[in-house]
Tab-separated table of C-alpha atoms in Angstrom:
chain	number	residue	atom	x	y	z
A	915	UNK	CA	-30.475	-37.415	-8.663
A	916	UNK	CA	-27.083	-38.811	-9.582
A	917	UNK	CA	-23.853	-37.214	-8.668
A	918	UNK	CA	-22.356	-35.433	-11.725
A	919	UNK	CA	-25.636	-34.632	-13.434
A	920	UNK	CA	-26.023	-31.276	-14.988
A	921	UNK	CA	-29.225	-29.364	-14.177
A	922	UNK	CA	-30.705	-25.796	-14.751
A	923	UNK	CA	-32.226	-23.989	-11.784
A	924	UNK	CA	-33.933	-20.743	-11.059
A	925	UNK	CA	-33.706	-21.267	-7.326
A	926	UNK	CA	-30.911	-18.608	-6.738
A	927	UNK	CA	-32.902	-16.027	-8.855
A	928	UNK	CA	-36.080	-16.624	-7.139
A	929	UNK	CA	-34.486	-16.306	-3.780
A	930	UNK	CA	-33.002	-13.008	-4.721
A	931	UNK	CA	-36.210	-11.510	-6.191
A	932	UNK	CA	-38.334	-12.280	-3.238
A	933	UNK	CA	-40.139	-9.395	-1.463
A	934	UNK	CA	-39.020	-8.972	2.147
A	935	UNK	CA	-41.527	-11.058	4.320
A	936	UNK	CA	-42.425	-12.469	7.737
A	937	UNK	CA	-40.383	-15.605	6.606
A	938	UNK	CA	-37.316	-13.447	6.372
A	939	UNK	CA	-37.747	-11.942	9.752
A	940	UNK	CA	-38.204	-15.537	11.074
A	941	UNK	CA	-34.785	-16.296	9.643
A	942	UNK	CA	-33.224	-13.243	11.198
A	943	UNK	CA	-34.658	-13.827	14.670
A	944	UNK	CA	-33.898	-17.559	14.623
A	945	UNK	CA	-30.337	-17.454	13.218
A	946	UNK	CA	-29.305	-13.929	14.482
A	947	UNK	CA	-29.898	-15.207	18.033
A	948	UNK	CA	-26.442	-16.787	17.583
A	949	UNK	CA	-24.704	-13.520	18.075
A	950	UNK	CA	-26.877	-12.619	21.001
A	951	UNK	CA	-25.707	-15.700	22.739
A	952	UNK	CA	-22.065	-14.991	21.912
A	953	UNK	CA	-22.320	-11.440	23.101
A	954	UNK	CA	-23.879	-12.674	26.277
A	955	UNK	CA	-21.140	-15.078	26.884
A	956	UNK	CA	-18.258	-12.692	26.124
A	957	UNK	CA	-20.055	-9.869	28.318
A	958	UNK	CA	-20.535	-12.410	31.174
A	959	UNK	CA	-17.002	-13.543	31.030
A	960	UNK	CA	-15.667	-9.974	30.899
A	961	UNK	CA	-17.883	-8.647	33.676
A	962	UNK	CA	-17.100	-11.562	35.812
A	963	UNK	CA	-13.301	-11.240	35.302
A	964	UNK	CA	-12.947	-9.264	38.503
A	965	UNK	CA	-15.376	-11.221	40.482
A	966	UNK	CA	-13.594	-14.600	39.723
A	967	UNK	CA	-10.136	-13.242	41.233
A	968	UNK	CA	-12.024	-13.135	44.681
A	969	UNK	CA	-11.116	-16.089	46.988
A	970	UNK	CA	-14.845	-16.948	47.704
A	971	UNK	CA	-15.217	-17.682	43.877
A	972	UNK	CA	-12.556	-19.187	41.842
A	973	UNK	CA	-9.547	-17.133	43.042
A	974	UNK	CA	-8.137	-16.529	39.546
A	975	UNK	CA	-5.281	-14.245	38.960
A	976	UNK	CA	-5.343	-11.431	36.258
A	977	UNK	CA	-3.343	-13.654	33.838
A	978	UNK	CA	-5.709	-16.441	34.374
A	979	UNK	CA	-8.771	-14.321	33.582
A	980	UNK	CA	-7.128	-13.460	30.268
A	981	UNK	CA	-6.163	-17.050	29.590
A	982	UNK	CA	-9.761	-18.123	30.271
A	983	UNK	CA	-10.954	-15.704	27.571
A	984	UNK	CA	-8.128	-17.142	25.216
A	985	UNK	CA	-9.462	-20.737	25.914
A	986	UNK	CA	-12.811	-19.650	24.798
A	987	UNK	CA	-11.483	-18.203	21.672
A	988	UNK	CA	-9.286	-21.321	20.996
A	989	UNK	CA	-12.421	-23.412	21.347
A	990	UNK	CA	-14.085	-21.141	18.891
A	991	UNK	CA	-11.434	-21.740	16.371
A	992	UNK	CA	-11.504	-25.473	16.702
A	993	UNK	CA	-15.300	-25.508	16.582
A	994	UNK	CA	-15.380	-23.359	13.571
A	995	UNK	CA	-13.172	-25.517	11.552
A	996	UNK	CA	-14.768	-28.866	12.475
A	997	UNK	CA	-18.344	-27.656	12.179
A	998	UNK	CA	-17.549	-25.249	9.260
A	999	UNK	CA	-16.499	-28.462	7.069
A	1000	UNK	CA	-19.433	-30.261	8.429
A	1001	UNK	CA	-21.865	-27.489	7.352
A	1002	UNK	CA	-20.542	-27.618	3.674
A	1003	UNK	CA	-20.609	-31.357	3.663
A	1004	UNK	CA	-23.794	-32.400	5.487
A	1005	UNK	CA	-25.951	-29.295	5.031
A	1006	UNK	CA	-26.609	-25.976	6.985
A	1007	UNK	CA	-29.718	-27.140	8.906
A	1008	UNK	CA	-28.099	-30.226	10.553
A	1009	UNK	CA	-25.219	-28.170	11.982
A	1010	UNK	CA	-27.699	-25.645	13.351
A	1011	UNK	CA	-28.695	-28.016	16.191
A	1012	UNK	CA	-25.378	-29.705	16.839
A	1013	UNK	CA	-23.588	-26.368	17.302
A	1014	UNK	CA	-26.158	-24.826	19.678
A	1015	UNK	CA	-26.337	-27.992	21.701
A	1016	UNK	CA	-22.508	-27.843	22.093
A	1017	UNK	CA	-22.839	-24.211	23.109
A	1018	UNK	CA	-25.765	-24.950	25.689
A	1019	UNK	CA	-23.689	-27.940	27.356
A	1020	UNK	CA	-20.606	-25.752	27.668
A	1021	UNK	CA	-22.226	-22.719	29.116
A	1022	UNK	CA	-24.290	-24.878	31.599
A	1023	UNK	CA	-21.207	-26.622	32.729
A	1024	UNK	CA	-19.358	-23.286	33.219
A	1025	UNK	CA	-21.686	-22.570	35.912
A	1026	UNK	CA	-20.353	-25.587	37.948
A	1027	UNK	CA	-16.600	-24.859	37.575
A	1028	UNK	CA	-14.592	-25.410	40.656
A	1029	UNK	CA	-11.110	-24.237	39.598
A	1030	UNK	CA	-9.202	-22.592	36.800
A	1031	UNK	CA	-8.575	-25.750	34.825
A	1032	UNK	CA	-12.321	-26.855	34.712
A	1033	UNK	CA	-13.533	-23.397	33.940
A	1034	UNK	CA	-10.829	-23.068	30.988
A	1035	UNK	CA	-12.185	-26.432	29.571
A	1036	UNK	CA	-15.859	-25.506	29.822
A	1037	UNK	CA	-15.302	-22.107	28.395
A	1038	UNK	CA	-13.433	-23.882	25.460
A	1039	UNK	CA	-16.396	-26.123	24.989
A	1040	UNK	CA	-18.693	-23.077	24.976
A	1041	UNK	CA	-16.485	-21.241	22.423
A	1042	UNK	CA	-16.479	-24.554	20.138
A	1043	UNK	CA	-20.233	-24.324	19.898
A	1044	UNK	CA	-20.184	-20.463	19.109
A	1045	UNK	CA	-17.408	-20.959	16.591
A	1046	UNK	CA	-19.292	-23.610	14.805
A	1047	UNK	CA	-22.425	-21.458	14.695
A	1048	UNK	CA	-20.466	-18.647	12.905
A	1049	UNK	CA	-19.834	-20.799	9.958
A	1050	UNK	CA	-23.213	-22.521	9.711
A	1051	UNK	CA	-25.245	-19.357	10.337
A	1052	UNK	CA	-23.369	-16.773	8.239
A	1053	UNK	CA	-23.451	-19.169	5.110
A	1054	UNK	CA	-27.159	-19.833	5.636
A	1055	UNK	CA	-28.094	-16.173	6.113
A	1056	UNK	CA	-26.316	-15.092	2.964
A	1057	UNK	CA	-27.899	-17.919	1.022
A	1058	UNK	CA	-31.503	-17.122	2.160
A	1059	UNK	CA	-31.484	-13.318	2.121
A	1060	UNK	CA	-32.328	-11.337	-1.084
A	1061	UNK	CA	-29.245	-9.969	-2.793
A	1062	UNK	CA	-30.416	-6.180	-2.630
A	1063	UNK	CA	-30.575	-6.195	1.142
A	1064	UNK	CA	-27.983	-8.913	2.044
A	1065	UNK	CA	-25.458	-6.193	3.318
A	1066	UNK	CA	-27.741	-4.438	5.707
A	1067	UNK	CA	-29.257	-7.704	6.984
A	1068	UNK	CA	-25.977	-9.463	7.516
A	1069	UNK	CA	-24.648	-6.468	9.419
A	1070	UNK	CA	-27.818	-6.150	11.500
A	1071	UNK	CA	-27.561	-9.827	12.460
A	1072	UNK	CA	-23.914	-9.761	13.346
A	1073	UNK	CA	-24.567	-6.562	15.220
A	1074	UNK	CA	-27.096	-8.195	17.417
A	1075	UNK	CA	-24.083	-9.729	19.228
A	1076	UNK	CA	-24.331	-6.545	21.337
A	1077	UNK	CA	-27.992	-7.199	22.380
A	1078	UNK	CA	-26.449	-10.168	24.153
A	1079	UNK	CA	-23.841	-7.876	25.626
A	1080	UNK	CA	-26.335	-5.479	26.899
A	1081	UNK	CA	-28.322	-8.436	28.329
A	1082	UNK	CA	-25.254	-9.872	30.019
A	1083	UNK	CA	-24.315	-6.376	31.301
A	1084	UNK	CA	-27.641	-5.765	32.883
A	1085	UNK	CA	-27.909	-9.306	34.355
A	1086	UNK	CA	-24.584	-8.727	36.085
A	1087	UNK	CA	-25.863	-5.578	37.809
A	1088	UNK	CA	-28.399	-7.799	39.515
A	1089	UNK	CA	-26.570	-11.283	39.861
A	1090	UNK	CA	-23.413	-9.771	41.041
A	1091	UNK	CA	-24.909	-7.462	43.658
A	1092	UNK	CA	-24.447	-9.069	47.162
A	1093	UNK	CA	-27.887	-7.545	48.165
A	1094	UNK	CA	-29.608	-9.937	45.799
A	1095	UNK	CA	-27.201	-13.042	45.722
A	1096	UNK	CA	-24.214	-14.093	47.473
A	1097	UNK	CA	-21.064	-13.573	45.460
A	1098	UNK	CA	-20.310	-17.298	45.359
A	1099	UNK	CA	-23.592	-18.059	43.847
A	1100	UNK	CA	-24.414	-15.098	41.518
A	1101	UNK	CA	-21.635	-15.639	39.024
A	1102	UNK	CA	-22.875	-19.308	38.644
A	1103	UNK	CA	-26.479	-18.200	37.961
A	1104	UNK	CA	-25.114	-15.650	35.438
A	1105	UNK	CA	-23.889	-18.578	33.098
A	1106	UNK	CA	-27.302	-20.225	33.560
A	1107	UNK	CA	-28.890	-17.385	31.273
A	1108	UNK	CA	-27.025	-18.582	28.292
A	1109	UNK	CA	-28.356	-22.154	28.720
A	1110	UNK	CA	-31.896	-21.038	28.886
A	1111	UNK	CA	-31.598	-18.699	25.777
A	1112	UNK	CA	-29.974	-21.792	23.947
A	1113	UNK	CA	-33.092	-23.799	24.615
A	1114	UNK	CA	-35.243	-20.986	23.351
A	1115	UNK	CA	-32.989	-20.815	20.124
A	1116	UNK	CA	-33.475	-24.661	19.492
A	1117	UNK	CA	-37.239	-24.351	19.678
A	1118	UNK	CA	-37.353	-21.558	16.984
A	1119	UNK	CA	-34.927	-23.182	14.554
A	1120	UNK	CA	-37.212	-25.962	13.902
A	1121	UNK	CA	-38.962	-23.887	11.302
A	1122	UNK	CA	-35.821	-22.868	9.339
A	1123	UNK	CA	-35.479	-24.868	6.070
A	1124	UNK	CA	-32.264	-26.207	4.573
A	1125	UNK	CA	-30.478	-23.601	2.238
A	1126	UNK	CA	-32.176	-24.196	-1.175
A	1127	UNK	CA	-28.882	-23.232	-2.850
A	1128	UNK	CA	-27.077	-25.950	-0.900
A	1129	UNK	CA	-29.722	-28.483	-1.740
A	1130	UNK	CA	-29.557	-27.589	-5.577
A	1131	UNK	CA	-25.838	-28.117	-5.472
A	1132	UNK	CA	-26.080	-31.488	-3.808
A	1133	UNK	CA	-28.688	-32.840	-6.169
A	1134	UNK	CA	-31.778	-32.194	-4.298
A	1135	UNK	CA	-33.272	-29.536	-6.681
A	1136	UNK	CA	-37.007	-30.634	-6.343
A	1137	UNK	CA	-36.682	-30.253	-2.646
A	1138	UNK	CA	-35.148	-26.855	-3.154
A	1139	UNK	CA	-37.840	-25.866	-5.695
A	1140	UNK	CA	-40.513	-27.061	-3.132
A	1141	UNK	CA	-39.055	-24.912	-0.344
A	1142	UNK	CA	-38.949	-21.722	-2.443
A	1143	UNK	CA	-42.322	-22.313	-4.022
A	1144	UNK	CA	-43.706	-22.657	-0.372
A	1145	UNK	CA	-42.195	-19.378	0.609
A	1146	UNK	CA	-43.533	-17.630	-2.556
A	1147	UNK	CA	-47.048	-18.834	-1.941
A	1148	UNK	CA	-46.932	-17.261	1.551
A	1149	UNK	CA	-45.917	-14.086	0.136
A	1150	UNK	CA	-48.581	-14.194	-2.725
A	1151	UNK	CA	-51.107	-14.677	-0.045
A	1152	UNK	CA	-50.464	-11.086	0.919
A	1153	UNK	CA	-51.551	-10.000	-2.501
A	1154	UNK	CA	-48.109	-10.073	-4.143
A	1155	UNK	CA	-47.610	-11.859	-7.470
A	1156	UNK	CA	-44.411	-13.235	-8.955
A	1157	UNK	CA	-44.070	-12.952	-12.820
A	1158	UNK	CA	-41.692	-15.542	-14.514
A	1159	UNK	CA	-38.178	-15.406	-13.842
A	1160	UNK	CA	-36.138	-13.270	-16.405
A	1161	UNK	CA	-32.777	-14.203	-17.441
A	1162	UNK	CA	-30.970	-17.542	-17.851
A	1163	UNK	CA	-30.943	-20.188	-15.178
A	1164	UNK	CA	-27.907	-21.212	-13.075
A	1165	UNK	CA	-26.348	-24.181	-14.658
A	1166	UNK	CA	-24.819	-26.779	-12.087
A	1167	UNK	CA	-23.355	-30.111	-12.160
A	1168	UNK	CA	-24.472	-31.788	-9.022
A	1169	UNK	CA	-22.188	-33.244	-6.422
A	1170	UNK	CA	-22.420	-35.208	-3.143
A	1171	UNK	CA	-19.382	-33.447	-1.463
A	1172	UNK	CA	-16.294	-31.170	-2.406
A	1173	UNK	CA	-12.868	-32.850	-2.150
A	1174	UNK	CA	-10.243	-31.175	0.094
A	1175	UNK	CA	-8.064	-30.634	-2.957
A	1176	UNK	CA	-10.647	-28.496	-4.647
A	1177	UNK	CA	-11.274	-26.594	-1.503
A	1178	UNK	CA	-7.631	-25.979	-1.232
A	1179	UNK	CA	-7.379	-24.896	-4.894
A	1180	UNK	CA	-10.264	-22.643	-4.516
A	1181	UNK	CA	-9.166	-20.680	-1.448
A	1182	UNK	CA	-5.428	-20.806	-1.993
A	1183	UNK	CA	-5.009	-20.455	-5.718
A	1184	UNK	CA	-8.194	-19.370	-7.701
A	1185	UNK	CA	-9.318	-16.854	-5.023
A	1186	UNK	CA	-5.940	-16.046	-3.277
A	1187	UNK	CA	-6.505	-12.229	-3.348
A	1188	UNK	CA	-9.865	-12.679	-1.688
A	1189	UNK	CA	-8.327	-14.913	0.630
A	1190	UNK	CA	-5.791	-12.318	1.586
A	1191	UNK	CA	-8.453	-9.895	1.934
A	1192	UNK	CA	-10.540	-11.981	4.178
A	1193	UNK	CA	-7.635	-12.822	6.329
A	1194	UNK	CA	-6.658	-9.206	6.913
A	1195	UNK	CA	-10.157	-8.089	7.679
A	1196	UNK	CA	-10.813	-10.974	10.142
A	1197	UNK	CA	-7.289	-10.609	11.845
A	1198	UNK	CA	-7.422	-6.866	12.306
A	1199	UNK	CA	-10.870	-6.785	13.809
A	1200	UNK	CA	-10.359	-9.690	16.091
A	1201	UNK	CA	-7.303	-8.180	17.551
A	1202	UNK	CA	-8.908	-4.754	17.916
A	1203	UNK	CA	-12.079	-6.107	19.626
A	1204	UNK	CA	-10.592	-8.842	21.692
A	1205	UNK	CA	-7.742	-6.756	23.067
A	1206	UNK	CA	-9.972	-4.126	24.273
A	1207	UNK	CA	-13.284	-5.846	25.175
A	1208	UNK	CA	-12.011	-8.858	27.101
A	1209	UNK	CA	-9.958	-6.675	29.315
A	1210	UNK	CA	-12.615	-3.865	29.503
A	1211	UNK	CA	-13.510	-4.549	33.082
A	1212	UNK	CA	-9.952	-4.807	34.329
A	1213	UNK	CA	-9.157	-1.335	32.935
A	1214	UNK	CA	-12.196	0.298	34.569
A	1215	UNK	CA	-11.315	-1.372	37.849
A	1216	UNK	CA	-7.486	-0.896	37.811
A	1217	UNK	CA	-7.125	2.536	36.260
A	1218	UNK	CA	-10.469	4.207	37.275
A	1219	UNK	CA	-11.376	2.418	40.360
A	1220	UNK	CA	-14.718	1.248	39.338
A	1221	UNK	CA	-16.084	-1.521	41.818
A	1222	UNK	CA	-16.454	-4.919	40.330
A	1223	UNK	CA	-20.237	-5.094	40.771
A	1224	UNK	CA	-20.655	-1.693	38.898
A	1225	UNK	CA	-18.786	-2.688	35.773
A	1226	UNK	CA	-21.927	-3.941	34.171
A	1227	UNK	CA	-23.336	-0.375	34.259
A	1228	UNK	CA	-20.467	0.828	32.240
A	1229	UNK	CA	-20.977	-2.020	29.612
A	1230	UNK	CA	-24.428	-0.930	28.806
A	1231	UNK	CA	-23.763	2.175	26.843
A	1232	UNK	CA	-20.829	0.538	25.124
A	1233	UNK	CA	-23.055	-2.371	24.012
A	1234	UNK	CA	-25.715	0.275	22.809
A	1235	UNK	CA	-23.029	1.894	20.645
A	1236	UNK	CA	-22.194	-1.433	19.054
A	1237	UNK	CA	-25.721	-2.288	18.292
A	1238	UNK	CA	-26.653	0.998	16.749
A	1239	UNK	CA	-23.533	1.008	14.434
A	1240	UNK	CA	-24.577	-1.861	12.001
A	1241	UNK	CA	-28.319	-0.972	12.488
A	1242	UNK	CA	-27.826	2.713	11.334
A	1243	UNK	CA	-24.912	2.222	9.010
A	1244	UNK	CA	-25.847	-1.182	7.477
A	1245	UNK	CA	-27.964	0.231	4.620
A	1246	UNK	CA	-24.998	2.211	3.370
A	1247	UNK	CA	-23.107	-1.006	2.651
A	1248	UNK	CA	-25.895	-1.771	0.060
A	1249	UNK	CA	-26.122	1.699	-1.368
A	1250	UNK	CA	-22.816	3.366	-1.257
A	1251	UNK	CA	-21.035	0.059	-1.575
A	1252	UNK	CA	-18.923	-2.405	0.262
A	1253	UNK	CA	-15.427	-1.102	-0.510
A	1254	UNK	CA	-16.231	2.453	0.317
A	1255	UNK	CA	-17.895	1.626	3.555
A	1256	UNK	CA	-15.574	-0.969	4.836
A	1257	UNK	CA	-12.602	1.207	4.040
A	1258	UNK	CA	-14.176	4.272	5.911
A	1259	UNK	CA	-15.266	2.199	8.989
A	1260	UNK	CA	-11.951	0.263	9.468
A	1261	UNK	CA	-9.942	3.504	8.896
A	1262	UNK	CA	-11.997	5.728	11.226
A	1263	UNK	CA	-12.107	3.207	14.055
A	1264	UNK	CA	-8.289	2.988	14.043
A	1265	UNK	CA	-7.872	6.775	13.986
A	1266	UNK	CA	-10.395	7.319	16.877
A	1267	UNK	CA	-8.742	4.506	18.957
A	1268	UNK	CA	-5.258	6.182	18.509
A	1269	UNK	CA	-6.745	9.566	19.687
A	1270	UNK	CA	-8.562	7.875	22.587
A	1271	UNK	CA	-5.293	6.062	23.654
A	1272	UNK	CA	-3.333	9.532	23.699
A	1273	UNK	CA	-5.989	11.090	25.787
A	1274	UNK	CA	-5.879	8.119	28.201
A	1275	UNK	CA	-2.076	8.198	28.479
A	1276	UNK	CA	-2.331	12.060	29.175
A	1277	UNK	CA	-4.665	11.440	32.078
A	1278	UNK	CA	-7.336	13.447	30.484
A	1279	UNK	CA	-10.134	10.709	30.820
A	1280	UNK	CA	-12.462	9.637	33.651
A	1281	UNK	CA	-14.325	6.219	33.873
A	1282	UNK	CA	-17.324	8.075	32.234
A	1283	UNK	CA	-15.384	9.769	29.314
A	1284	UNK	CA	-13.550	6.675	28.772
A	1285	UNK	CA	-16.733	4.761	28.219
A	1286	UNK	CA	-18.152	7.474	26.062
A	1287	UNK	CA	-15.050	7.519	23.955
A	1288	UNK	CA	-15.200	3.583	23.418
A	1289	UNK	CA	-18.908	3.934	22.705
A	1290	UNK	CA	-18.258	6.210	19.830
A	1291	UNK	CA	-15.336	4.253	18.641
A	1292	UNK	CA	-17.278	0.918	18.579
A	1293	UNK	CA	-20.281	2.352	17.137
A	1294	UNK	CA	-18.156	2.570	14.001
A	1295	UNK	CA	-16.021	-0.494	14.661
A	1296	UNK	CA	-19.040	-2.733	15.091
A	1297	UNK	CA	-20.015	-1.987	11.569
A	1298	UNK	CA	-16.592	-2.658	10.466
A	1299	UNK	CA	-16.257	-6.017	12.264
A	1300	UNK	CA	-19.610	-7.265	11.096
A	1301	UNK	CA	-18.481	-6.205	7.481
A	1302	UNK	CA	-15.522	-8.746	7.794
A	1303	UNK	CA	-17.873	-11.659	8.353
A	1304	UNK	CA	-20.092	-10.305	5.552
A	1305	UNK	CA	-17.059	-10.213	3.257
A	1306	UNK	CA	-15.782	-13.729	3.754
A	1307	UNK	CA	-19.382	-15.158	3.646
A	1308	UNK	CA	-20.149	-13.765	0.246
A	1309	UNK	CA	-16.885	-13.691	-1.927
A	1310	UNK	CA	-16.271	-17.473	-1.904
A	1311	UNK	CA	-18.222	-20.140	-4.128
A	1312	UNK	CA	-21.063	-21.845	-2.337
A	1313	UNK	CA	-19.498	-25.287	-2.041
A	1314	UNK	CA	-16.576	-23.787	0.207
A	1315	UNK	CA	-18.575	-21.021	1.799
A	1316	UNK	CA	-18.898	-22.422	5.346
A	1317	UNK	CA	-15.458	-23.839	5.470
A	1318	UNK	CA	-13.938	-20.568	4.066
A	1319	UNK	CA	-15.801	-18.666	6.870
A	1320	UNK	CA	-14.370	-20.979	9.295
A	1321	UNK	CA	-10.866	-20.859	8.106
A	1322	UNK	CA	-10.520	-17.136	7.878
A	1323	UNK	CA	-12.342	-16.773	11.394
A	1324	UNK	CA	-9.957	-19.331	12.757
A	1325	UNK	CA	-6.790	-17.844	11.291
A	1326	UNK	CA	-7.866	-14.296	12.118
A	1327	UNK	CA	-8.769	-15.131	15.675
A	1328	UNK	CA	-5.677	-17.358	16.285
A	1329	UNK	CA	-3.309	-14.589	14.948
A	1330	UNK	CA	-5.301	-11.589	16.166
A	1331	UNK	CA	-7.586	-12.694	18.856
A	1332	UNK	CA	-6.236	-15.607	21.003
A	1333	UNK	CA	-3.057	-13.815	22.001
A	1334	UNK	CA	-4.741	-10.325	22.452
A	1335	UNK	CA	-6.488	-11.003	25.825
A	1336	UNK	CA	-3.498	-12.564	27.336
A	1337	UNK	CA	-1.247	-9.844	26.212
A	1338	UNK	CA	-3.423	-7.102	27.257
A	1339	UNK	CA	-4.188	-8.809	30.535
A	1340	UNK	CA	-0.656	-8.877	31.288
A	1341	UNK	CA	-0.151	-5.360	30.379
A	1342	UNK	CA	-2.882	-4.288	32.722
A	1343	UNK	CA	-1.474	-6.399	35.390
A	1344	UNK	CA	1.768	-4.341	35.205
A	1345	UNK	CA	-0.054	-1.038	35.755
A	1346	UNK	CA	1.895	0.674	33.023
A	1347	UNK	CA	-0.242	3.394	31.434
A	1348	UNK	CA	2.455	3.813	28.815
A	1349	UNK	CA	2.580	-0.013	27.900
A	1350	UNK	CA	-1.100	-0.012	27.502
A	1351	UNK	CA	-1.088	3.024	25.300
A	1352	UNK	CA	1.319	1.365	23.008
A	1353	UNK	CA	-0.923	-1.716	22.799
A	1354	UNK	CA	-3.858	0.500	21.839
A	1355	UNK	CA	-1.691	2.021	19.058
A	1356	UNK	CA	-0.835	-1.354	17.701
A	1357	UNK	CA	-4.548	-2.219	17.412
A	1358	UNK	CA	-5.265	1.119	15.761
A	1359	UNK	CA	-2.551	0.651	13.315
A	1360	UNK	CA	-3.923	-2.780	12.316
A	1361	UNK	CA	-7.390	-1.470	11.682
A	1362	UNK	CA	-5.968	1.264	9.529
A	1363	UNK	CA	-3.927	-1.411	7.559
A	1364	UNK	CA	-7.308	-3.386	7.128
A	1365	UNK	CA	-8.710	-0.243	5.581
A	1366	UNK	CA	-5.778	0.121	3.142
A	1367	UNK	CA	-6.196	-3.482	1.992
A	1368	UNK	CA	-9.915	-3.199	1.509
A	1369	UNK	CA	-9.398	-0.004	-0.518
A	1370	UNK	CA	-6.943	-1.904	-2.654
A	1371	UNK	CA	-8.660	-5.378	-3.514
A	1372	UNK	CA	-12.147	-4.959	-1.847
A	1373	UNK	CA	-14.991	-6.793	-3.785
A	1374	UNK	CA	-17.957	-4.736	-4.934
A	1375	UNK	CA	-20.665	-7.397	-3.940
A	1376	UNK	CA	-23.523	-4.916	-3.129
A	1377	UNK	CA	-26.904	-5.832	-4.605
A	1378	UNK	CA	-25.244	-8.720	-6.635
A	1379	UNK	CA	-26.312	-12.436	-6.502
A	1380	UNK	CA	-23.967	-14.859	-4.727
A	1381	UNK	CA	-23.559	-16.687	-8.040
A	1382	UNK	CA	-22.297	-13.346	-9.801
A	1383	UNK	CA	-20.001	-12.498	-6.980
A	1384	UNK	CA	-18.516	-16.041	-6.932
A	1385	UNK	CA	-19.553	-18.629	-9.425
A	1386	UNK	CA	-20.204	-22.035	-7.908
A	1387	UNK	CA	-17.441	-24.609	-8.457
A	1388	UNK	CA	-20.090	-26.838	-9.875
A	1389	UNK	CA	-20.773	-24.364	-12.731
A	1390	UNK	CA	-17.233	-24.525	-14.195
A	1391	UNK	CA	-17.236	-25.296	-17.827
A	1392	UNK	CA	-20.968	-25.178	-18.281
C-alpha cells in the first residue's frame, strides 16, 4: 500500500471489543516478563550493595554503590530514547528481541565484573536493554489489550516488577549465604539468574504478533486484519460469536514513518498539557522509588544493624506489598477512574512517607517496623508508579506513543531518578538521621505535588479506545 493513501479500518474497534482470552494471557505473560527482569536486576543490585563493599568482592565504597545504580538508570535513559524511536519507526515486535538481547548480554557481563569501572559499564548496558523494553512493551500492551480492562492489565503488568524483586530477594538469601557459596562467587551467580530468564522470555515472545494498530498506520492493513481475524477465530472456537462491528471505521492516511518535526509538534505544542502531566508523574515517582529502594539495603545495615546476608529477607515483604498494590487496586482505575485513583494513590503515598520519616527520625522504628511501614507505603505507591507508565502510554497518538514513553521516562528518570541514588547514598554515608529525614520529606512532597497536578489536568482515559483518548496523527483532516 502506498504511503499517503487513505483507508478505513475496523481494526481498533475489533481489538477493543474482544473477549478476554488465552491469547491475552499470553501477551501479559510474554510482555510482562520485562518488569520481572527489571525487578530482579534492581533487587539484586540493591541487595548486593553491601556485599560488593567487601574486599573479597569488588571493594566498592558506599558512594560507588549508589553511582553504579545511577549508571544503570543512565543506561536505561539512553536505551529508552534510542529504542523508543526505533519502536515507532520499525515496529513493536522487532524491538522486542533487540532490547531483551541487549539486557541479556549486559546482565551476563555484570557477573564477570572485576572493578568499579567494568561493573558500572555493564550495569549501564543492562539498563539500556531494560529502558528500551519500557517503550516497546508499554506501547504494545496498550495497543493489544481491550479498552475496558486496559488500566488494570497495564497496572498488573507493571506491578509484576515486584515478582522479579521477590525472586531476587529470595535468591540472595541462598546465593549470599557463605554456607552455600563463597562470597566471591555467590554475587556473580546472582546475575546469572537474569540471563537465564532473558532466554526464556525470548522463547515465549516468538508467538506475539506485531501490533495491528501499528501495521494499519504503516500501510499494512491486510496484515493487521489477518492477525485480528485469527485471534477472533480462536475465541469463536470457544463458542463465542462476534457480530458486525457497530459504529464508523477509523480513517487513516498511511505513512512509512513520522518526521521528527511532527513528533516535536505533537509532544511540545499540540499536547503540551499532557506532556507536562506525563513529565510530573514520571519525575515524582522516579525520585520517590529510586531514592528509597536503591538504598534500602544500606538503611537496614547502617541504621538497624541488619547483616548483609539477611537483607533479602527484609525485601520479600516489601516486594509482596508492591505486587499486591496494582493487583488489588488496578480494577479501580477502570471503574472509579484514572484521575481520581492516580490523585489518591500519589497523595496518600506521599503523606505516609512523611509520617514514616518522622517516626524514623524520632527513633520509634525497628528494622521490622520500618519494613512494615515501607510495605504499606509501597502497596499504594506501586499502583501510583504503574499508573504513571499507563498515563504516558495512552494519552499520546499512536505514531509517537513509544517515543513519548521513552522521552518522559528519560526526562523523569534523569531529573528524579539518576541523582536520587547517589544523593541518598551520600546521605546514608554521613550517618545523619536528620539529613535522611529531610530527604524523605522531599520525596514525599514531590508525590503530593504529582497528585495535585493529576487532579488539575488528568485525562479520563478509562474504558475509552486509544483513538478516542488521542486521535492518530494520520487521521488529521479526515
